[in-house]
Each structure stands twice: as C-alpha cells, then as structure tokens.
Amino acid sequence: MYNYYLAIVLAPLAAAIVAGLFGSTIGRAGAHWITIVAVGVSCALSLLVLNNMFWGGYESENISVYTWAVTDGLRMEVGFLVDRLTALMMAVVTFVSLMVHVYTIGYMHDDPGYQRFFSYISLFTFSMLMLVMSNNFLQLFFGWEAVGLMSYLLIGFWFKRESAIFANLKAFLVNRVGDFGFILGIAGVVMFTGSLDYAEVFASADSVAAQNIEVFSGSPWNAMTLVCILLFIGAMGKSAQAPLHVWLPDSMAGPTPISALIHAATMVTAGIFMVARMSPLFELSETALAVVIVIGAITAFFTGLLGIVQNDIKRVIAYSTLSQLGYMTVALGASAYGAAIFHLMTHAFFKALLFLAAGSVIIALHHEQDIRKMGGLRKYMPITYWTALIGSLALIGFPGSSGFFSKDLLIEAVRESHWHGQGAVYWIAYLSVLLGVFVTALYSFRMFFLVFHGEERMDAETRSHVHETSAVVTVPLILLAIPSAAIGWFTVQDVLFDNYFGDSIVVNSAHDVLGHMGEAFHGSMALFLHSVQTPVFWLAAAGAFTAWFLYLKRPDIPATIKDRVSGLYNLLDRKYYMDDLYIKGFAAGGRSIGNMLWHVGDEVVIDGLIVNGTANTIGKLAGVMRQIQTGYLYTYAFAMIIGLTMLLSWLIWFR
C-alpha cells in the first residue's frame, strides 16, 4: 500500500506543477485533463484504501517516508498514518475535489486564469491530503499552512477586484491569529514529550496530564489543558469558530468552485479533523472539552441567525457552513468524535452540492447573486432545482437524508453526553444545537423559495437567456446529490455504533456516549423511527413551514417584521458588529499606533532629535566657535595661558 499512498499524494502535486508552469504550452484542455485525471487517480486509490480498511480487514499503517532532520533527538520527518479515520477523510476530500474539478470546466470556461485556477485547486487537494495523512505534528503543520496559503491564493483569485484582495487578506490575518496558538500548542507538545510523532506523543499523554506549568507567575495550569486549548485555537481559525469566524463569509469573493472546496472538504474541515485526531489528548482535559463545546455552541446558533438576513446566495450557504461547523465542534466537545466526523462527511457532500447548485444559478443569471433578483427558476433549471432541493433537505435534516442521520444523532449525542446534568455548559450546548435546527431550516428554505419559487424578479433580458447549465455543471450536481440523499442509510450504523474508527479515535469510557447510544439502536430503520419522534424533526418542519409562509404565502410580512424589530435586524445585518470591532477597532487602532510611532518616534525623535538634531547642534556649536576665532596671535596666547592655569589648578586641587 506504500506506493498507493505516495501516488494519492503526489498525483495532484505533479498535475498542479504541470498545469501551473506549462499551462500556456498544454492549453486549457490540457490543464483541466491532467488535473482531473490526477485527482481521479487519487480518488480511486483513496476509495480502494477505504475499502481495504473497512471491508478488507487491513490494519492501520504508520510509515516514515523521509527523515528531514534530527536535532537533540527530535526527529523531523515526512510520514503517513493511514487508519480508518484517515481513509474516510481521504475518500471525502478526493471525491469532492474531483467533482469540483469537473464542474470548474463549465464555471471558469471564459476566465483568462483558467490554467492557473486548475493548478491551484489541484495543489489545494495535495495540501489537504498531506494534512490528513500526516503521522507527525511537523507534517500536520505543513499541510495546515499549505491549505491556508492556497485559500489565500484562491479567495483572491480575481486579484483585480478590490473585494477579493480584501477578503483574502482578511482570511490570511485572521488565520494567523489561530495559527499562532496552534504553533504554540505544537511547541508545548515538543516541550512536554520531546517528540513530534503522533504515536510517541499519544503514548506520553498521561505523563503530560500529570504536569503543571505556570503561564503567569503563581497561576499553575495543567499542561494538557494548556496544550489542548492552544491547539484548539488553531482549529478555531481554520474551522472558523467564533470569534475567528469573520473571514469565512468574505471568502465568497473567490470563484464558486473554490467556495465549494473550502467549505465542503478542505480548509474548514481541517480543524475538526485535527481535534478528532488529537482525541487521546483532549480526553485528558475536561476544561479543554468545555472550551470546545461552548465555542462550538455559540458558533452553531449565533452564526446561523446571520444567515436569515443575507441576500447573497453564496453568503447564505457560507453562514450555514459556519453553523454546521459549530455543530461538529459541539460534538467534539461532547466526546462524540465519531458523530463529528460523520457529520463532516455528510456535510461535505450536501454543502458542495449546494455551492455548486448556487454556482449553476449564478451562471444562468449572468453572475447575479442577489436572491431578491431571482425567483421562479424551477421551470427553467429542473436539474439544478431538484439537486438543490436534495441539498437543502439534507442540510435541514429531512428524515432519511444524509444530514438527517448525522445531524439528528449528533444532537442526541450532545443530549446524552457526560455533560448532561452539569449545569451551564450542558444547557448552552444542547439548547444552541436544538434551536439551531429551526434557524437552519428557516434560512435554507428562505433561500430555496426565493430562488426557485414565487414570482420571477429578474429583468426581461436576463429571463430571456435563462436555461439549464451544461453537463459539466449538472453531472457533478447529480453525483453529489446521490450521497447527499442516501449515504446515511448505508453508513450510520457502521460508522457511529459499530466501532468503525477503532483505535484511530480514543474516548474515555466515562465519555463514550456513542457506545452507550449504540446499545439502544440497531440498524438504520431503528434510528430513523426514533429520530422522527424527537424535537429535531418538528423544529426542522416548523422552520421550513415558516419560510414557506413568510416568503411565498405572505411575502409582505418580512418587511413589516424588519421595520418592527429594526434594532435586531441591524444587529444581524452588521454581523454583531464583529467586522467593525476588527476593522475599525483592532486594525484601525493598530494603524493609529503605527502612525503615532511614525510621527513621534521616526519624525520627531529619530529624524528631528537624533539625525537632524545632531547636525543642527553641531552647526550651532560651530557658529559659536567661529566667533572666537579672531586670527590675532595674542588672543591665542592669552587663551593658552588661561587653559594651562586651569589645568594646573585642577591637578594641584585633586592631587
């Protein structure tokens, strides 16, 4: 399997190099064919690895590929850890990436940066594969930073647009905050264990948990708590958890295919995967788990509310990504790591589907993205309509859809978790994910109804050209719609309750909520029958019905509500003023301090006092000295006598 692993990783890298450096030689067709074939090879081999791991009984493999350096016993190397968690992530990343590659042929057809875009997305796939397949923290950090770099390049792909440059700079800076915590966490791992290798670090976890460290004098912290919280700060940046979530909606400035890739299978899932991979560490710190679950709960509910007031079709879906990432994070904090990864998997399919469906609409409407200027597209775009419906139903957790199984059981796991009965942490988490179901259904079907139903609000010129998009766009939609609709039926029992992950995820027996739930459920149908009786189903139905009533039955009501609760609407429309805090507060404050240091430190002190001041002082001193230079010999003789007298007096006095 060693050669398979190398091929999976290196095929997208080789294709990216060829398309990027020789794009003008191989042409547009050459660029898309070489990258699609390469990612297709990675996808096929990843599915083979998943098959061998799950059905073939293959054991996990921990392989060292290349030792880069050894210093003071610390090994820095490239290696692969391929277990069931890795195999699942590899399959999801490569399949979604393959669909995005095919879709890009239609979406970017007329773009002058066609070859460059294919090079970037292929390199993005390589970066994510390096991250999920790593067996050590050094390679993890390489993949971590590589996906950050590629997101910067792709969000700002249309670099002549000011909004794109602002968005990629914002993503870069916000992620630097998270990455600062992440690299400190890795430094803590090295300090306490002396190793970067996962296996060695996990084997030393108990000894780390037994140590304390004084972050501030006289204030000891448990070493494992500190390390886990620092690592999680990195996850907050990559997976856009509050308050480091502000970059993700702005990432819509990039082309739609990259929005799908970032939101579904690559960058934002990196933080969720990392925490699940680090379960042997997080399970030893109750405080760290509390931080994780509370941050996830705040993100799940409050960012979901923002989706209700958005009018850009891609931004609505972006805020749904923020909310769903919050759900996954809550599951991690509840020690339901399997539920978080299962929701990550199903979310990758239906979120990629929704973004690509939105892109299909944008193409048909000549790059119009305002849902208030759409409507009635169902009859013009039947394939996009039905696939978008499947994606929307999966997102809200409609019974039987993939999102139904993953999301409903995630909420059930939170309710049954070890936090139950422990006060504020439990109620913050459980109520947030429960109420978030209604909010998700409301903004999802608000968008769906405004785009595909009701009156046609586009202008006559646009209406005359609306039609279904080409096969390179619709075929990926259909292929993503299939797992979005059905994959939950075939995988939920195996992945969540039959110990699919094995030793790749470690859970304290007192925290093993999925193991406890597995005793009550046997098979997909039993899970289905149980779930339709829970509040989740009725909250989702209520949210969808509310959207239908407000935006199809009585479209006059939303404007009235907006006027009557204008304060709340403005709060949501301004995104809780978080952008103002960061842009007008921190960023503007930093620039003000810089300007002050420039004017006071550079102009006044350095230039004014030191450089120019020294020159002026010497000039003035020279002017004074010039006055006593008379040119008469007796004046100089008199001065010499006075000087000698003073020197002799000093020598006699201090002898």
XYZ file of C-alpha atoms in Angstrom:
655
model
C 0.000 0.000 0.000
C 3.031 2.280 0.410
C 3.147 3.075 -3.308
C -0.603 3.756 -3.285
C -0.161 6.355 -0.557
C 2.600 8.104 -2.467
C 0.501 8.118 -5.651
C -2.526 9.533 -3.814
C -0.499 12.465 -2.513
C 1.857 13.098 -5.413
C -0.563 12.828 -8.350
C -2.348 16.153 -7.599
C 1.008 17.802 -6.834
C 2.527 16.722 -10.154
C -0.570 17.836 -12.065
C -0.552 21.211 -10.286
C 3.096 21.776 -11.245
C 2.491 20.886 -14.887
C -0.684 22.997 -15.192
C 0.914 25.916 -13.358
C 4.296 26.035 -15.059
C 3.375 24.756 -18.504
C -0.231 25.948 -18.786
C 0.437 28.030 -21.873
C 2.044 25.019 -23.568
C -0.588 22.383 -22.795
C -3.509 24.791 -23.227
C -6.831 24.984 -21.418
C -7.912 21.444 -22.251
C -4.534 20.058 -21.217
C -4.718 21.860 -17.879
C -8.133 20.526 -16.955
C -7.498 16.998 -18.246
C -4.219 16.484 -16.438
C -5.547 17.773 -13.109
C -8.854 15.883 -13.377
C -7.085 12.611 -14.228
C -4.634 13.113 -11.363
C -7.349 13.839 -8.780
C -9.384 10.974 -10.270
C -6.449 8.621 -9.642
C -6.189 9.904 -6.067
C -9.925 9.413 -5.588
C -9.917 5.870 -6.979
C -6.953 4.851 -4.840
C -8.464 6.532 -1.759
C -11.677 4.565 -2.238
C -9.569 1.422 -2.582
C -7.787 2.226 0.683
C -11.157 2.838 2.386
C -12.444 -0.473 1.037
C -9.371 -2.324 2.274
C -9.565 -0.702 5.693
C -13.264 -1.304 6.211
C -14.157 -4.459 4.324
C -10.723 -5.953 3.642
C -9.604 -6.062 7.258
C -6.347 -4.200 6.605
C -4.538 -2.892 9.675
C -3.548 0.724 10.201
C -0.141 1.700 8.851
C 2.317 4.183 10.320
C 5.054 4.774 7.739
C 8.110 7.015 7.809
C 8.816 8.204 4.266
C 11.701 10.615 4.698
C 13.719 11.941 7.629
C 14.428 15.618 7.097
C 16.477 16.356 10.213
C 17.348 15.029 13.671
C 18.360 17.524 16.337
C 18.819 16.709 20.029
C 16.875 13.510 19.479
C 13.896 15.333 17.896
C 13.063 13.721 14.563
C 11.588 15.877 11.800
C 10.225 13.686 9.061
C 7.596 13.088 6.420
C 5.349 10.116 7.069
C 1.890 8.635 6.657
C -0.525 7.427 9.299
C -3.284 5.657 7.398
C -6.045 4.304 9.596
C -9.816 4.310 9.275
C -10.131 7.996 10.162
C -7.534 8.906 7.536
C -9.101 6.615 4.921
C -12.521 8.234 5.353
C -11.069 11.732 5.096
C -9.016 10.818 2.017
C -12.108 9.484 0.247
C -14.210 12.550 1.093
C -11.508 15.069 0.130
C -10.653 13.451 -3.205
C -14.262 12.731 -4.255
C -15.493 16.263 -3.577
C -12.342 17.685 -5.169
C -12.920 15.564 -8.283
C -16.487 16.871 -8.601
C -15.236 20.443 -8.198
C -12.567 19.898 -10.852
C -15.129 18.663 -13.390
C -17.574 21.442 -12.506
C -14.836 24.062 -12.951
C -14.652 23.332 -16.689
C -18.101 24.886 -17.092
C -17.914 27.593 -14.439
C -14.486 29.012 -15.373
C -14.867 28.425 -19.113
C -14.253 32.031 -20.162
C -11.842 33.039 -17.402
C -8.356 34.130 -18.546
C -6.830 32.458 -15.471
C -8.236 29.038 -16.409
C -4.972 27.045 -16.221
C -3.852 28.858 -13.087
C -7.124 28.007 -11.346
C -6.802 24.303 -12.103
C -3.231 24.360 -10.840
C -4.341 25.996 -7.596
C -7.223 23.621 -6.833
C -5.067 20.589 -7.564
C -2.399 21.958 -5.223
C -5.133 22.601 -2.647
C -6.074 18.923 -2.818
C -2.432 17.882 -2.337
C -2.150 20.162 0.716
C -5.238 18.700 2.378
C -4.094 15.144 1.703
C -0.722 15.885 3.298
C -2.582 17.205 6.336
C -4.944 14.274 6.851
C -2.329 11.591 6.070
C 0.390 13.008 8.343
C 1.785 10.941 11.193
C 3.536 13.807 12.963
C 2.970 17.400 14.008
C 5.563 18.849 11.633
C 3.836 17.467 8.542
C 0.471 18.388 10.042
C 1.684 21.979 10.333
C 2.991 21.908 6.765
C -0.412 20.803 5.452
C -2.116 23.261 7.806
C -0.186 26.213 6.407
C -0.353 24.941 2.832
C -4.161 24.892 2.812
C -4.062 28.372 4.318
C -1.767 29.573 1.538
C -3.938 28.017 -1.164
C -7.095 29.530 0.316
C -5.368 32.940 0.233
C -4.492 32.500 -3.447
C -7.923 31.168 -4.414
C -10.066 33.625 -2.442
C -8.080 36.394 -4.118
C -8.007 34.613 -7.484
C -9.701 37.573 -9.163
C -6.956 39.844 -7.881
C -8.122 42.848 -9.876
C -11.224 43.072 -7.682
C -10.721 45.084 -4.519
C -13.260 42.926 -2.652
C -11.261 39.772 -3.450
C -7.993 41.263 -2.222
C -9.658 42.477 0.970
C -11.205 39.031 1.530
C -8.022 37.030 1.092
C -6.065 39.443 3.292
C -8.758 39.124 5.939
C -8.615 35.323 5.773
C -4.834 35.409 5.988
C -4.696 37.721 9.013
C -7.467 36.014 10.995
C -5.866 32.630 10.421
C -2.523 33.991 11.600
C -4.167 34.544 14.992
C -5.321 30.948 15.126
C -2.045 29.609 13.762
C -0.100 31.469 16.446
C -1.981 29.470 19.071
C -1.564 26.290 17.023
C 2.215 26.539 16.752
C 2.448 27.325 20.478
C 0.442 24.156 21.099
C 2.869 22.137 18.969
C 5.762 23.751 20.860
C 4.077 22.648 24.095
C 3.805 19.106 22.770
C 7.543 19.073 21.999
C 8.420 20.627 25.357
C 6.496 18.042 27.386
C 7.065 14.925 25.259
C 10.264 15.610 23.314
C 8.666 14.276 20.132
C 6.647 15.325 17.088
C 5.460 11.815 16.245
C 1.788 11.133 16.984
C 2.364 7.644 18.384
C 5.057 8.803 20.792
C 3.084 11.864 21.865
C -0.100 9.869 22.489
C 1.871 7.290 24.463
C 3.156 10.101 26.703
C -0.260 11.743 27.147
C -0.827 10.551 30.718
C 2.514 11.932 31.904
C 1.752 15.299 30.287
C -1.664 15.396 32.001
C 0.073 14.893 35.350
C 2.233 18.023 34.938
C 1.539 21.683 35.640
C 3.014 24.816 34.139
C 2.852 28.421 35.336
C 1.628 30.532 32.444
C 1.622 33.506 34.770
C 3.637 33.620 37.966
C 1.694 31.976 40.779
C -1.022 30.665 38.432
C -0.385 26.985 37.577
C -2.156 25.390 34.597
C -2.499 21.738 33.823
C -0.065 21.072 30.964
C -2.543 19.028 28.922
C -5.239 21.687 29.272
C -2.856 24.369 28.041
C -1.657 22.303 25.066
C -5.188 21.314 24.020
C -6.582 24.844 24.259
C -3.678 26.197 22.188
C -4.211 23.508 19.550
C -7.932 24.295 19.539
C -7.206 27.986 18.922
C -5.648 26.816 15.676
C -8.822 24.868 14.910
C -10.899 27.985 15.664
C -9.065 29.830 12.888
C -9.141 27.094 10.252
C -12.665 25.885 11.038
C -13.989 29.427 11.525
C -15.236 29.231 15.099
C -16.343 32.397 16.881
C -14.724 34.861 17.288
C -12.325 33.850 14.483
C -15.181 33.146 12.067
C -15.263 36.509 10.284
C -13.087 35.500 7.328
C -15.309 32.701 6.023
C -18.300 34.687 4.650
C -15.911 37.050 2.871
C -14.258 34.077 1.170
C -17.243 34.149 -1.198
C -15.247 36.738 -3.146
C -13.470 33.816 -4.820
C -14.952 31.754 -7.680
C -17.804 29.417 -6.680
C -15.835 26.162 -7.225
C -13.319 27.175 -4.607
C -16.113 28.210 -2.238
C -17.385 24.641 -2.534
C -13.941 23.135 -1.998
C -13.069 25.319 1.007
C -16.435 24.902 2.705
C -17.013 21.233 1.996
C -13.839 19.173 2.055
C -10.635 21.083 2.659
C -9.682 24.043 4.797
C -12.619 24.394 7.189
C -12.727 20.664 7.923
C -9.039 20.656 8.878
C -9.731 21.909 12.402
C -12.464 19.338 13.017
C -10.221 16.530 11.778
C -7.298 17.763 13.883
C -9.271 17.741 17.148
C -10.622 14.254 16.365
C -7.084 13.066 15.610
C -5.938 14.564 18.925
C -8.692 12.794 20.899
C -6.108 10.963 23.085
C -5.013 14.397 24.311
C -8.368 16.167 24.584
C -9.897 13.276 26.525
C -7.464 14.012 29.352
C -8.630 17.607 29.853
C -12.199 18.296 30.924
C -11.510 22.035 30.804
C -10.384 21.874 27.177
C -13.502 19.897 26.237
C -15.643 22.528 27.968
C -13.986 25.287 25.932
C -14.543 23.301 22.728
C -18.230 22.611 23.353
C -19.083 26.181 24.419
C -17.271 27.785 21.462
C -18.988 25.335 19.110
C -22.414 26.057 20.599
C -22.002 29.826 20.264
C -20.886 29.409 16.648
C -23.685 26.969 15.757
C -26.543 29.185 16.904
C -25.412 32.775 16.531
C -23.810 32.476 13.105
C -26.895 30.607 11.916
C -29.026 33.614 12.806
C -26.932 35.729 10.451
C -27.977 33.553 7.517
C -31.582 34.717 7.885
C -30.810 38.303 6.784
C -28.343 37.559 3.972
C -29.379 38.235 0.367
C -26.291 36.967 -1.463
C -26.970 33.345 -2.413
C -23.417 32.252 -1.629
C -23.310 34.089 1.697
C -26.444 32.308 2.906
C -24.706 28.999 2.255
C -21.498 30.334 3.827
C -23.278 31.126 7.079
C -24.824 27.664 7.021
C -21.258 26.315 6.846
C -20.317 28.330 9.920
C -23.307 26.957 11.791
C -22.670 23.347 10.758
C -19.017 23.626 11.734
C -20.291 24.749 15.115
C -22.377 21.560 15.312
C -19.312 19.444 14.579
C -17.329 21.299 17.228
C -20.066 20.747 19.803
C -19.893 17.028 19.059
C -16.128 17.098 19.599
C -16.615 18.786 22.969
C -19.172 16.123 23.890
C -16.534 13.440 23.108
C -18.728 12.238 20.224
C -15.801 12.430 17.814
C -17.327 9.844 15.504
C -20.519 11.891 15.224
C -18.482 14.989 14.356
C -16.583 13.168 11.585
C -19.770 11.531 10.311
C -21.449 14.943 10.049
C -18.274 16.269 8.417
C -18.616 13.540 5.781
C -22.302 14.067 5.008
C -21.894 17.839 5.185
C -19.099 17.662 2.601
C -21.490 16.114 0.085
C -24.536 18.305 0.574
C -22.585 21.520 1.128
C -20.548 21.008 -2.040
C -23.860 20.261 -3.773
C -25.447 23.490 -2.525
C -22.497 25.637 -3.531
C -22.283 24.095 -6.979
C -26.059 24.474 -7.393
C -25.699 28.132 -6.416
C -22.938 28.434 -8.993
C -25.246 26.915 -11.617
C -27.829 29.594 -10.815
C -25.173 32.311 -10.960
C -24.035 31.119 -14.394
C -27.618 31.053 -15.687
C -28.291 34.577 -14.411
C -25.054 36.052 -15.784
C -23.345 36.216 -12.381
C -26.258 37.713 -10.467
C -26.029 36.618 -6.803
C -28.825 38.594 -5.095
C -31.710 36.223 -4.284
C -34.103 39.202 -4.327
C -33.480 39.375 -8.094
C -34.279 35.724 -8.734
C -37.437 33.645 -8.381
C -39.343 31.112 -10.446
C -36.217 29.323 -11.702
C -37.726 25.888 -11.145
C -39.188 25.687 -14.651
C -36.004 26.917 -16.323
C -33.467 24.789 -14.415
C -35.040 21.459 -13.408
C -31.805 19.565 -12.676
C -30.398 22.402 -10.585
C -33.762 22.699 -8.833
C -34.052 19.061 -7.782
C -30.433 18.718 -6.749
C -30.628 21.970 -4.752
C -33.763 20.623 -3.070
C -31.940 17.439 -2.086
C -29.064 19.517 -0.694
C -31.421 21.781 1.234
C -33.319 18.832 2.701
C -30.051 17.221 3.779
C -28.918 20.491 5.359
C -32.036 20.832 7.500
C -32.030 17.128 8.412
C -35.101 15.979 6.472
C -35.985 12.384 7.531
C -33.999 9.864 5.519
C -31.436 12.287 4.092
C -27.760 12.023 4.980
C -27.986 15.183 7.064
C -30.901 13.682 8.974
C -28.828 10.807 10.322
C -25.672 12.782 11.062
C -27.247 15.918 12.482
C -30.033 14.290 14.469
C -27.741 11.769 16.095
C -25.165 14.479 16.787
C -27.797 16.406 18.751
C -28.878 13.223 20.507
C -25.243 12.561 21.446
C -24.970 16.035 22.970
C -28.143 15.406 24.979
C -26.851 12.063 26.282
C -23.231 13.152 26.765
C -21.265 13.249 30.006
C -22.091 16.953 30.244
C -25.727 16.087 30.969
C -26.710 17.467 34.349
C -23.563 19.592 34.691
C -25.227 22.991 34.546
C -24.479 25.858 32.208
C -22.139 24.055 29.803
C -24.752 21.407 29.027
C -27.657 23.799 28.562
C -25.651 26.226 26.417
C -24.612 23.375 24.143
C -27.888 21.480 23.942
C -30.214 24.455 23.512
C -27.913 26.003 20.906
C -27.854 22.929 18.667
C -31.567 22.309 19.211
C -32.741 25.844 18.400
C -30.244 25.950 15.566
C -32.336 23.322 13.764
C -35.238 25.763 13.370
C -32.889 28.550 12.291
C -31.178 26.315 9.711
C -34.483 25.276 8.157
C -35.678 28.893 8.073
C -32.714 30.398 6.217
C -32.240 27.350 3.974
C -35.777 27.361 2.645
C -35.959 31.142 2.584
C -33.145 30.970 0.045
C -34.660 27.980 -1.782
C -38.118 29.527 -2.147
C -36.808 32.956 -3.176
C -34.559 31.414 -5.842
C -36.752 28.694 -7.343
C -40.366 29.577 -6.479
C -42.625 32.604 -6.464
C -42.625 35.425 -8.966
C -39.795 35.951 -11.421
C -37.917 39.036 -10.248
C -35.088 39.085 -12.802
C -35.176 41.615 -15.645
C -36.581 40.700 -19.051
C -33.162 40.480 -20.712
C -31.894 38.007 -18.126
C -35.131 35.996 -18.221
C -34.860 35.552 -21.982
C -31.492 33.809 -21.631
C -32.136 31.621 -18.546
C -31.699 27.900 -19.195
C -30.252 24.811 -17.556
C -26.466 24.750 -17.422
C -24.253 22.334 -19.351
C -23.480 18.729 -18.461
C -20.082 19.536 -16.919
C -22.045 21.511 -14.328
C -25.120 19.307 -13.865
C -23.371 15.900 -13.791
C -21.328 16.787 -10.651
C -24.591 18.054 -9.110
C -26.257 14.697 -9.712
C -23.248 12.725 -8.452
C -23.167 14.799 -5.257
C -26.938 14.576 -4.813
C -26.808 10.774 -4.610
C -24.692 10.541 -1.416
C -26.446 13.637 -0.028
C -29.716 11.739 -0.234
C -28.752 8.159 0.536
C -25.360 7.654 2.150
C -26.707 7.926 5.683
C -28.804 4.770 5.284
C -25.770 2.649 4.454
C -23.144 4.054 6.776
C -24.656 5.390 10.004
C -24.718 2.101 11.906
C -21.197 1.107 10.863
C -19.554 4.491 11.342
C -21.232 5.596 14.567
C -22.113 2.476 16.531
C -20.077 -0.475 15.237
C -16.673 0.974 16.184
C -15.666 1.834 12.628
C -12.900 4.187 13.803
C -11.319 1.645 16.123
C -8.084 2.884 17.690
C -7.898 5.980 15.473
C -10.197 7.768 17.931
C -9.701 7.340 21.669
C -12.582 8.045 24.055
C -12.574 7.854 27.835
C -15.042 5.134 28.878
C -16.904 7.665 31.027
C -17.338 9.897 27.962
C -18.310 7.188 25.443
C -21.758 8.495 24.558
C -21.828 6.814 21.136
C -21.063 3.456 22.701
C -23.937 3.992 25.110
C -26.305 5.031 22.325
C -25.255 2.050 20.196
C -26.782 -0.297 22.737
C -30.206 1.226 22.036
C -30.062 1.403 18.225
C -29.668 -1.402 15.726
C -29.833 -0.529 12.051
C -30.761 2.494 10.006
C -34.508 1.903 10.222
C -34.470 1.859 14.016
C -32.532 5.100 14.008
C -34.982 6.575 11.501
C -38.054 5.612 13.533
C -36.533 7.000 16.702
C -35.403 10.254 15.142
C -38.771 11.232 13.669
C -40.126 11.271 17.222
C -37.583 13.769 18.518
C -37.975 17.582 18.709
C -35.378 17.917 15.935
C -37.805 16.729 13.270
C -40.574 19.080 14.366
C -38.245 22.075 14.683
C -36.947 21.485 11.147
C -40.507 21.181 9.843
C -41.506 24.368 11.676
C -38.571 26.266 10.177
C -39.382 25.146 6.624
C -43.079 25.946 7.097
C -42.230 29.412 8.475
C -40.057 30.098 5.409
C -42.895 28.989 3.091
C -45.451 31.147 4.896
C -43.262 34.277 5.063
C -41.734 34.199 1.591
C -44.375 32.516 -0.570
C -47.746 32.779 1.155
C -47.366 36.222 2.775
C -44.260 37.917 1.307
C -45.418 41.245 2.758
C -44.774 40.136 6.340
C -40.911 40.069 6.330
C -40.752 43.807 5.548
C -43.134 44.523 8.439
C -41.083 42.383 10.814
C -37.917 44.143 9.672
C -39.425 47.558 10.466
C -40.734 46.493 13.867
C -37.524 44.885 15.051
C -35.113 47.157 13.191
C -32.631 47.093 16.074
C -32.356 43.315 15.959
C -32.261 43.338 12.158
C -29.420 45.880 12.150
C -27.545 43.804 14.722
C -27.746 40.762 12.450
C -27.151 42.740 9.275
C -23.981 44.228 10.794
C -22.911 40.722 11.888
C -22.959 41.599 15.598
C -20.561 44.441 14.709
C -17.671 41.958 14.747
C -16.277 43.316 11.481
C -16.473 46.829 12.894
C -14.624 45.674 16.002
C -11.844 44.072 13.989
C -11.596 46.558 11.112
C -12.401 49.826 12.854
C -11.128 48.696 16.245
C -8.116 46.407 16.127
C -6.962 47.127 12.564
C -7.589 50.877 12.702
C -6.148 51.001 16.209
C -3.032 49.215 15.018
C -2.655 51.651 12.149
C -3.162 54.602 14.533
C -0.448 53.293 16.842
C 1.793 52.788 13.819
C 1.152 56.344 12.622
C 1.826 57.712 16.097
C 5.101 55.793 16.347
C 5.994 57.015 12.870
C 5.320 60.682 13.646
C 6.694 60.697 17.211
C 9.356 58.023 17.013
C 10.590 58.425 13.453
C 9.927 62.042 12.541
C 10.311 63.733 15.959
C 12.814 61.554 17.847
C 14.928 59.858 15.166
C 14.818 62.427 12.368
C 14.154 65.527 14.446
C 16.319 64.971 17.542
C 18.913 62.362 16.640
C 19.700 62.822 12.943
C 18.742 66.408 12.172
C 19.120 67.449 15.810
C 22.744 66.295 15.934
C 23.514 68.097 12.698
C 21.806 71.281 13.898
C 23.605 71.157 17.250
C 26.985 70.748 15.602
C 26.167 73.592 13.219
C 25.194 75.905 16.083
C 28.263 74.909 18.085
C 30.422 75.584 15.061
C 28.793 79.007 14.716
C 29.697 79.850 18.317
C 33.227 78.556 17.932
C 33.606 80.591 14.779
C 33.091 83.812 16.778
C 36.155 83.254 18.967
C 38.460 82.588 16.051
C 39.812 86.191 15.691
C 43.081 85.435 13.896
C 45.209 87.509 16.389
C 48.237 85.783 17.944
C 47.922 87.471 21.348
C 44.334 86.200 21.678
C 45.501 82.607 21.178
C 48.427 83.096 23.601
C 46.093 84.506 26.232
C 43.702 81.549 25.776
C 46.600 79.090 26.147
C 47.722 80.761 29.393
C 44.196 80.607 30.796
C 43.899 76.948 29.817
C 47.243 75.981 31.382
C 46.322 77.849 34.560
C 43.056 75.927 34.849
C 44.782 72.596 34.159
C 47.462 73.222 36.811
C 44.833 74.307 39.330
C 42.893 71.092 38.742
C 45.997 68.910 39.145
C 47.018 70.658 42.389
C 43.497 70.588 43.830
C 42.853 66.921 43.141
C 46.348 65.631 43.810
